Amino acid sequence: MEQPPTAGEAGARVLVVDDDPTVAEIVTGYLDRAGYVVDRAGDGPDALARAAAHRPDLVVLDLMLPGMDGLEVCRRMRGQGPVPVIMLTARGDEDDRILGLEVGADDYVTKPFSPRELVLRVGSVLRRARPAADAPAGGSGAVPGSGSGVLRAAGLTVDPDARRAVKNGAELALTVREFDLLTFFLAHPGRAFTREELMREVWGWDFGDLSTVTVHVRRLRGKVEDDPARPRLVRTVWGVGYRFDPTTAEGE
């Protein structure tokens, strides 16, 4: 179960982008009471301007915005630098949710939603995004089971403390969840995991839309595989899920 935000997380700046003033007001109120510093924007250009003026630690972004939709806003924000994004989507719009994940959203919440759940999701993503060195005593910024040491395999180097991943000397531009997924795979080489297990161990959810895992695996392959169409590192285990297989990749 997710924990309430720590003092470090609660001091983070969150930008809420939604053209529905009622939704924006409710979300802002809950985040404010949880201790976050909250900015609000009602459309894409306003969101980009506010993000440029005061870089947020996380963005809660409605997918359906007038003029410039949430997908374009997410792309442009990511062009200015890495920032965790939680998408707000309409229930049943699975294609739109997948598109949101494809452009780099770290998480999504479907409308109508529980504001308390959203606050918990915000805390979860911020905890994952924060380097372990900044984590409170007794906590960890790495994914469960990853350990605090640097992980290396098949030309990949992952430093969970610094939240830094490198492939053959070049730094990888990974989202929060992509980094968590890669770290988890490197910490458990050769073992097959179901999508349900990955969702529980990497996302910290006991239930959810499993397409979230599928999309993130596809995005991760696009960044770590030499040929994403013929993956050698993150392999599909038919009828099960996925396995990180660095030994096979090095031997082929």
CSV table of C-alpha atoms in Angstrom, one decimal:
chain,number,residue,atom,x,y,z
A,1,MET,CA,0.0,0.0,0.0
A,2,GLU,CA,1.2,3.5,-0.9
A,3,GLN,CA,2.4,5.6,2.0
A,4,PRO,CA,1.6,9.3,2.6
A,5,PRO,CA,4.1,11.8,1.2
A,6,THR,CA,7.2,12.4,3.1
A,7,ALA,CA,8.3,16.0,4.0
A,8,GLY,CA,10.7,16.0,1.0
A,9,GLU,CA,7.9,14.8,-1.5
A,10,ALA,CA,5.3,17.2,0.0
A,11,GLY,CA,7.6,20.2,-0.6
A,12,ALA,CA,7.7,19.3,-4.3
A,13,ARG,CA,6.1,21.6,-7.0
A,14,VAL,CA,3.2,20.1,-8.9
A,15,LEU,CA,1.7,21.7,-12.0
A,16,VAL,CA,-2.0,20.8,-12.5
A,17,VAL,CA,-3.2,21.3,-16.1
A,18,ASP,CA,-6.9,20.9,-16.6
A,19,ASP,CA,-9.5,23.1,-18.5
A,20,ASP,CA,-12.3,22.0,-16.1
A,21,PRO,CA,-12.0,24.5,-13.2
A,22,THR,CA,-13.9,22.2,-10.8
A,23,VAL,CA,-11.5,19.3,-11.4
A,24,ALA,CA,-8.5,21.6,-11.2
A,25,GLU,CA,-9.8,23.2,-8.0
A,26,ILE,CA,-10.4,19.8,-6.3
A,27,VAL,CA,-7.1,18.3,-7.4
A,28,THR,CA,-5.2,21.5,-6.3
A,29,GLY,CA,-7.0,21.5,-2.9
A,30,TYR,CA,-6.0,17.9,-2.2
A,31,LEU,CA,-2.4,18.4,-3.3
A,32,ASP,CA,-2.2,21.6,-1.3
A,33,ARG,CA,-3.4,19.9,1.9
A,34,ALA,CA,-0.9,17.1,1.3
A,35,GLY,CA,1.8,19.8,1.5
A,36,TYR,CA,2.7,20.2,-2.2
A,37,VAL,CA,3.4,23.6,-3.8
A,38,VAL,CA,0.8,23.7,-6.6
A,39,ASP,CA,0.6,25.7,-9.8
A,40,ARG,CA,-2.5,25.6,-12.1
A,41,ALA,CA,-2.9,26.0,-15.8
A,42,GLY,CA,-6.1,25.8,-17.9
A,43,ASP,CA,-4.6,25.1,-21.3
A,44,GLY,CA,-1.4,23.9,-23.1
A,45,PRO,CA,0.2,27.3,-23.8
A,46,ASP,CA,-0.4,28.4,-20.2
A,47,ALA,CA,1.1,25.1,-18.9
A,48,LEU,CA,4.2,25.5,-21.0
A,49,ALA,CA,4.7,29.1,-19.9
A,50,ARG,CA,4.3,28.1,-16.2
A,51,ALA,CA,6.6,25.2,-16.6
A,52,ALA,CA,9.2,27.4,-18.2
A,53,ALA,CA,8.9,30.0,-15.4
A,54,HIS,CA,9.0,27.5,-12.5
A,55,ARG,CA,10.1,24.0,-13.5
A,56,PRO,CA,7.7,21.6,-11.8
A,57,ASP,CA,8.8,18.4,-10.1
A,58,LEU,CA,5.8,16.7,-11.5
A,59,VAL,CA,2.9,17.5,-13.9
A,60,VAL,CA,-0.7,16.3,-13.5
A,61,LEU,CA,-1.9,16.7,-17.1
A,62,ASP,CA,-5.4,16.3,-18.6
A,63,LEU,CA,-5.3,14.5,-22.0
A,64,MET,CA,-8.2,16.4,-23.5
A,65,LEU,CA,-7.3,20.1,-23.5
A,66,PRO,CA,-8.6,22.8,-25.9
A,67,GLY,CA,-6.3,23.7,-28.8
A,68,MET,CA,-3.1,21.9,-27.8
A,69,ASP,CA,-3.9,18.5,-26.4
A,70,GLY,CA,-2.1,16.8,-23.5
A,71,LEU,CA,0.0,14.7,-25.7
A,72,GLU,CA,1.5,17.7,-27.4
A,73,VAL,CA,2.0,19.4,-24.1
A,74,CYS,CA,3.8,16.4,-22.8
A,75,ARG,CA,6.1,16.2,-25.8
A,76,ARG,CA,7.0,19.9,-25.5
A,77,MET,CA,7.6,19.7,-21.8
A,78,ARG,CA,9.8,16.7,-22.3
A,79,GLY,CA,11.7,18.6,-24.9
A,80,GLN,CA,12.7,21.1,-22.3
A,81,GLY,CA,14.0,18.4,-19.9
A,82,PRO,CA,12.9,15.4,-18.0
A,83,VAL,CA,9.8,15.8,-15.8
A,84,PRO,CA,7.4,13.1,-14.4
A,85,VAL,CA,3.9,13.3,-15.9
A,86,ILE,CA,0.7,11.8,-14.7
A,87,MET,CA,-2.0,11.8,-17.3
A,88,LEU,CA,-5.7,12.3,-16.6
A,89,THR,CA,-7.8,10.4,-19.1
A,90,ALA,CA,-11.5,9.6,-19.7
A,91,ARG,CA,-12.5,6.1,-18.7
A,92,GLY,CA,-12.7,3.7,-21.6
A,93,ASP,CA,-10.4,5.7,-23.9
A,94,GLU,CA,-7.7,2.9,-23.9
A,95,ASP,CA,-6.1,4.0,-27.2
A,96,ASP,CA,-5.6,7.5,-25.7
A,97,ARG,CA,-4.2,6.1,-22.5
A,98,ILE,CA,-1.7,4.1,-24.5
A,99,LEU,CA,-0.8,7.1,-26.6
A,100,GLY,CA,-0.1,9.0,-23.4
A,101,LEU,CA,2.2,6.3,-22.2
A,102,GLU,CA,3.9,6.2,-25.6
A,103,VAL,CA,4.8,9.9,-25.4
A,104,GLY,CA,6.4,9.4,-22.0
A,105,ALA,CA,3.7,9.7,-19.3
A,106,ASP,CA,4.8,7.9,-16.2
A,107,ASP,CA,1.3,7.1,-15.0
A,108,TYR,CA,-2.3,7.8,-15.7
A,109,VAL,CA,-5.5,8.1,-13.7
A,110,THR,CA,-8.9,7.6,-15.4
A,111,LYS,CA,-11.8,10.0,-14.8
A,112,PRO,CA,-13.8,10.0,-12.6
A,113,PHE,CA,-11.1,9.4,-10.1
A,114,SER,CA,-10.5,9.6,-6.4
A,115,PRO,CA,-8.5,12.7,-5.5
A,116,ARG,CA,-6.9,10.8,-2.7
A,117,GLU,CA,-5.8,8.1,-5.1
A,118,LEU,CA,-4.3,10.8,-7.3
A,119,VAL,CA,-2.4,12.2,-4.4
A,120,LEU,CA,-1.0,8.8,-3.6
A,121,ARG,CA,0.0,8.3,-7.2
A,122,VAL,CA,1.8,11.7,-7.2
A,123,GLY,CA,3.7,10.6,-4.1
A,124,SER,CA,4.6,7.3,-5.6
A,125,VAL,CA,6.0,8.8,-8.8
A,126,LEU,CA,7.9,11.5,-6.9
A,127,ARG,CA,9.5,8.9,-4.7
A,128,ARG,CA,10.7,6.9,-7.7
A,129,ALA,CA,12.0,10.0,-9.4
A,130,ARG,CA,14.0,11.2,-6.4
A,131,PRO,CA,17.6,9.9,-6.2
A,132,ALA,CA,18.1,7.5,-3.3
A,133,ALA,CA,20.6,9.8,-1.8
A,134,ASP,CA,17.8,12.2,-1.1
A,135,ALA,CA,15.5,9.6,0.4
A,136,PRO,CA,14.6,9.7,4.1
A,137,ALA,CA,16.4,7.4,6.5
A,138,GLY,CA,15.3,3.9,6.2
A,139,GLY,CA,13.9,4.4,2.8
A,140,SER,CA,15.1,3.8,-0.8
A,141,GLY,CA,14.8,5.6,-4.1
A,142,ALA,CA,15.5,2.4,-6.0
A,143,VAL,CA,12.9,-0.1,-7.0
A,144,PRO,CA,12.3,-3.0,-4.6
A,145,GLY,CA,15.0,-5.7,-4.9
A,146,SER,CA,17.4,-3.4,-6.9
A,147,GLY,CA,19.8,-2.8,-4.1
A,148,SER,CA,21.8,0.4,-3.7
A,149,GLY,CA,24.9,-0.7,-5.8
A,150,VAL,CA,25.6,0.0,-9.4
A,151,LEU,CA,24.2,-2.7,-11.8
A,152,ARG,CA,26.0,-3.7,-15.0
A,153,ALA,CA,25.1,-6.1,-17.8
A,154,ALA,CA,25.4,-6.3,-21.6
A,155,GLY,CA,26.8,-2.8,-22.0
A,156,LEU,CA,24.3,-1.3,-19.6
A,157,THR,CA,25.2,0.5,-16.4
A,158,VAL,CA,22.5,1.6,-14.0
A,159,ASP,CA,23.2,3.6,-10.8
A,160,PRO,CA,20.0,3.6,-8.7
A,161,ASP,CA,21.3,6.2,-6.3
A,162,ALA,CA,22.0,8.8,-9.0
A,163,ARG,CA,19.0,7.6,-11.1
A,164,ARG,CA,21.4,7.4,-14.1
A,165,ALA,CA,21.5,4.7,-16.8
A,166,VAL,CA,24.2,4.4,-19.5
A,167,LYS,CA,24.4,2.2,-22.6
A,168,ASN,CA,27.9,1.7,-24.1
A,169,GLY,CA,29.0,5.0,-22.5
A,170,ALA,CA,26.0,7.1,-23.7
A,171,GLU,CA,23.5,8.2,-21.1
A,172,LEU,CA,19.9,7.0,-21.7
A,173,ALA,CA,17.0,9.4,-21.5
A,174,LEU,CA,14.5,7.3,-19.5
A,175,THR,CA,11.2,8.2,-17.8
A,176,VAL,CA,10.8,7.4,-14.2
A,177,ARG,CA,9.0,4.1,-14.9
A,178,GLU,CA,11.4,3.1,-17.7
A,179,PHE,CA,14.3,3.6,-15.3
A,180,ASP,CA,12.5,1.6,-12.6
A,181,LEU,CA,11.8,-1.2,-15.0
A,182,LEU,CA,15.3,-1.4,-16.3
A,183,THR,CA,16.8,-1.4,-12.8
A,184,PHE,CA,14.4,-4.2,-11.8
A,185,PHE,CA,15.4,-6.3,-14.9
A,186,LEU,CA,19.1,-5.8,-14.2
A,187,ALA,CA,18.6,-6.8,-10.6
A,188,HIS,CA,16.9,-10.1,-11.7
A,189,PRO,CA,18.7,-11.4,-14.8
A,190,GLY,CA,17.4,-14.6,-16.3
A,191,ARG,CA,14.2,-14.7,-14.4
A,192,ALA,CA,10.8,-14.5,-16.2
A,193,PHE,CA,8.2,-12.2,-14.7
A,194,THR,CA,4.5,-11.9,-15.6
A,195,ARG,CA,3.0,-8.5,-16.3
A,196,GLU,CA,1.1,-8.8,-13.0
A,197,GLU,CA,4.4,-9.4,-11.1
A,198,LEU,CA,6.1,-6.4,-12.9
A,199,MET,CA,3.2,-4.2,-12.1
A,200,ARG,CA,3.3,-5.2,-8.4
A,201,GLU,CA,7.1,-5.0,-8.1
A,202,VAL,CA,7.9,-2.0,-10.3
A,203,TRP,CA,4.8,0.1,-10.1
A,204,GLY,CA,3.8,-1.0,-6.6
A,205,TRP,CA,0.2,-1.7,-7.7
A,206,ASP,CA,-1.7,-4.9,-6.8
A,207,PHE,CA,-4.0,-4.3,-9.8
A,208,GLY,CA,-4.3,-2.0,-12.8
A,209,ASP,CA,-4.3,-1.9,-16.6
A,210,LEU,CA,-1.6,-4.4,-17.8
A,211,SER,CA,-1.2,-2.5,-21.0
A,212,THR,CA,0.8,0.0,-18.9
A,213,VAL,CA,3.5,-2.7,-18.5
A,214,THR,CA,3.4,-3.7,-22.2
A,215,VAL,CA,3.8,-0.1,-23.4
A,216,HIS,CA,6.7,0.6,-21.0
A,217,VAL,CA,8.5,-2.6,-22.1
A,218,ARG,CA,8.1,-1.5,-25.7
A,219,ARG,CA,9.5,2.0,-24.9
A,220,LEU,CA,12.4,0.5,-22.9
A,221,ARG,CA,13.3,-1.8,-25.8
A,222,GLY,CA,13.4,1.2,-28.1
A,223,LYS,CA,16.1,2.7,-25.9
A,224,VAL,CA,18.3,-0.3,-24.8
A,225,GLU,CA,18.0,-2.7,-27.7
A,226,ASP,CA,20.3,-2.5,-30.8
A,227,ASP,CA,17.3,-3.7,-32.8
A,228,PRO,CA,14.0,-3.2,-30.9
A,229,ALA,CA,12.1,-5.2,-33.6
A,230,ARG,CA,14.3,-8.2,-32.6
A,231,PRO,CA,15.0,-7.7,-28.9
A,232,ARG,CA,17.8,-9.7,-27.4
A,233,LEU,CA,17.9,-8.2,-23.9
A,234,VAL,CA,14.3,-7.9,-22.8
A,235,ARG,CA,12.7,-11.0,-24.2
A,236,THR,CA,9.1,-12.0,-24.5
A,237,VAL,CA,8.4,-15.3,-22.7
A,238,TRP,CA,5.2,-16.4,-24.5
A,239,GLY,CA,2.4,-17.3,-22.1
A,240,VAL,CA,4.3,-15.8,-19.2
A,241,GLY,CA,5.7,-12.2,-19.6
A,242,TYR,CA,9.2,-10.9,-20.0
A,243,ARG,CA,12.8,-11.9,-19.1
A,244,PHE,CA,16.0,-9.9,-19.0
A,245,ASP,CA,18.6,-12.1,-20.7
A,246,PRO,CA,22.0,-10.3,-20.9
A,247,THR,CA,24.0,-13.6,-21.2
A,248,THR,CA,22.2,-14.6,-24.4
A,249,ALA,CA,22.4,-11.1,-25.8
A,250,GLU,CA,26.2,-11.0,-25.3
A,251,GLY,CA,26.7,-14.5,-26.8
A,252,GLU,CA,24.7,-13.9,-30.0
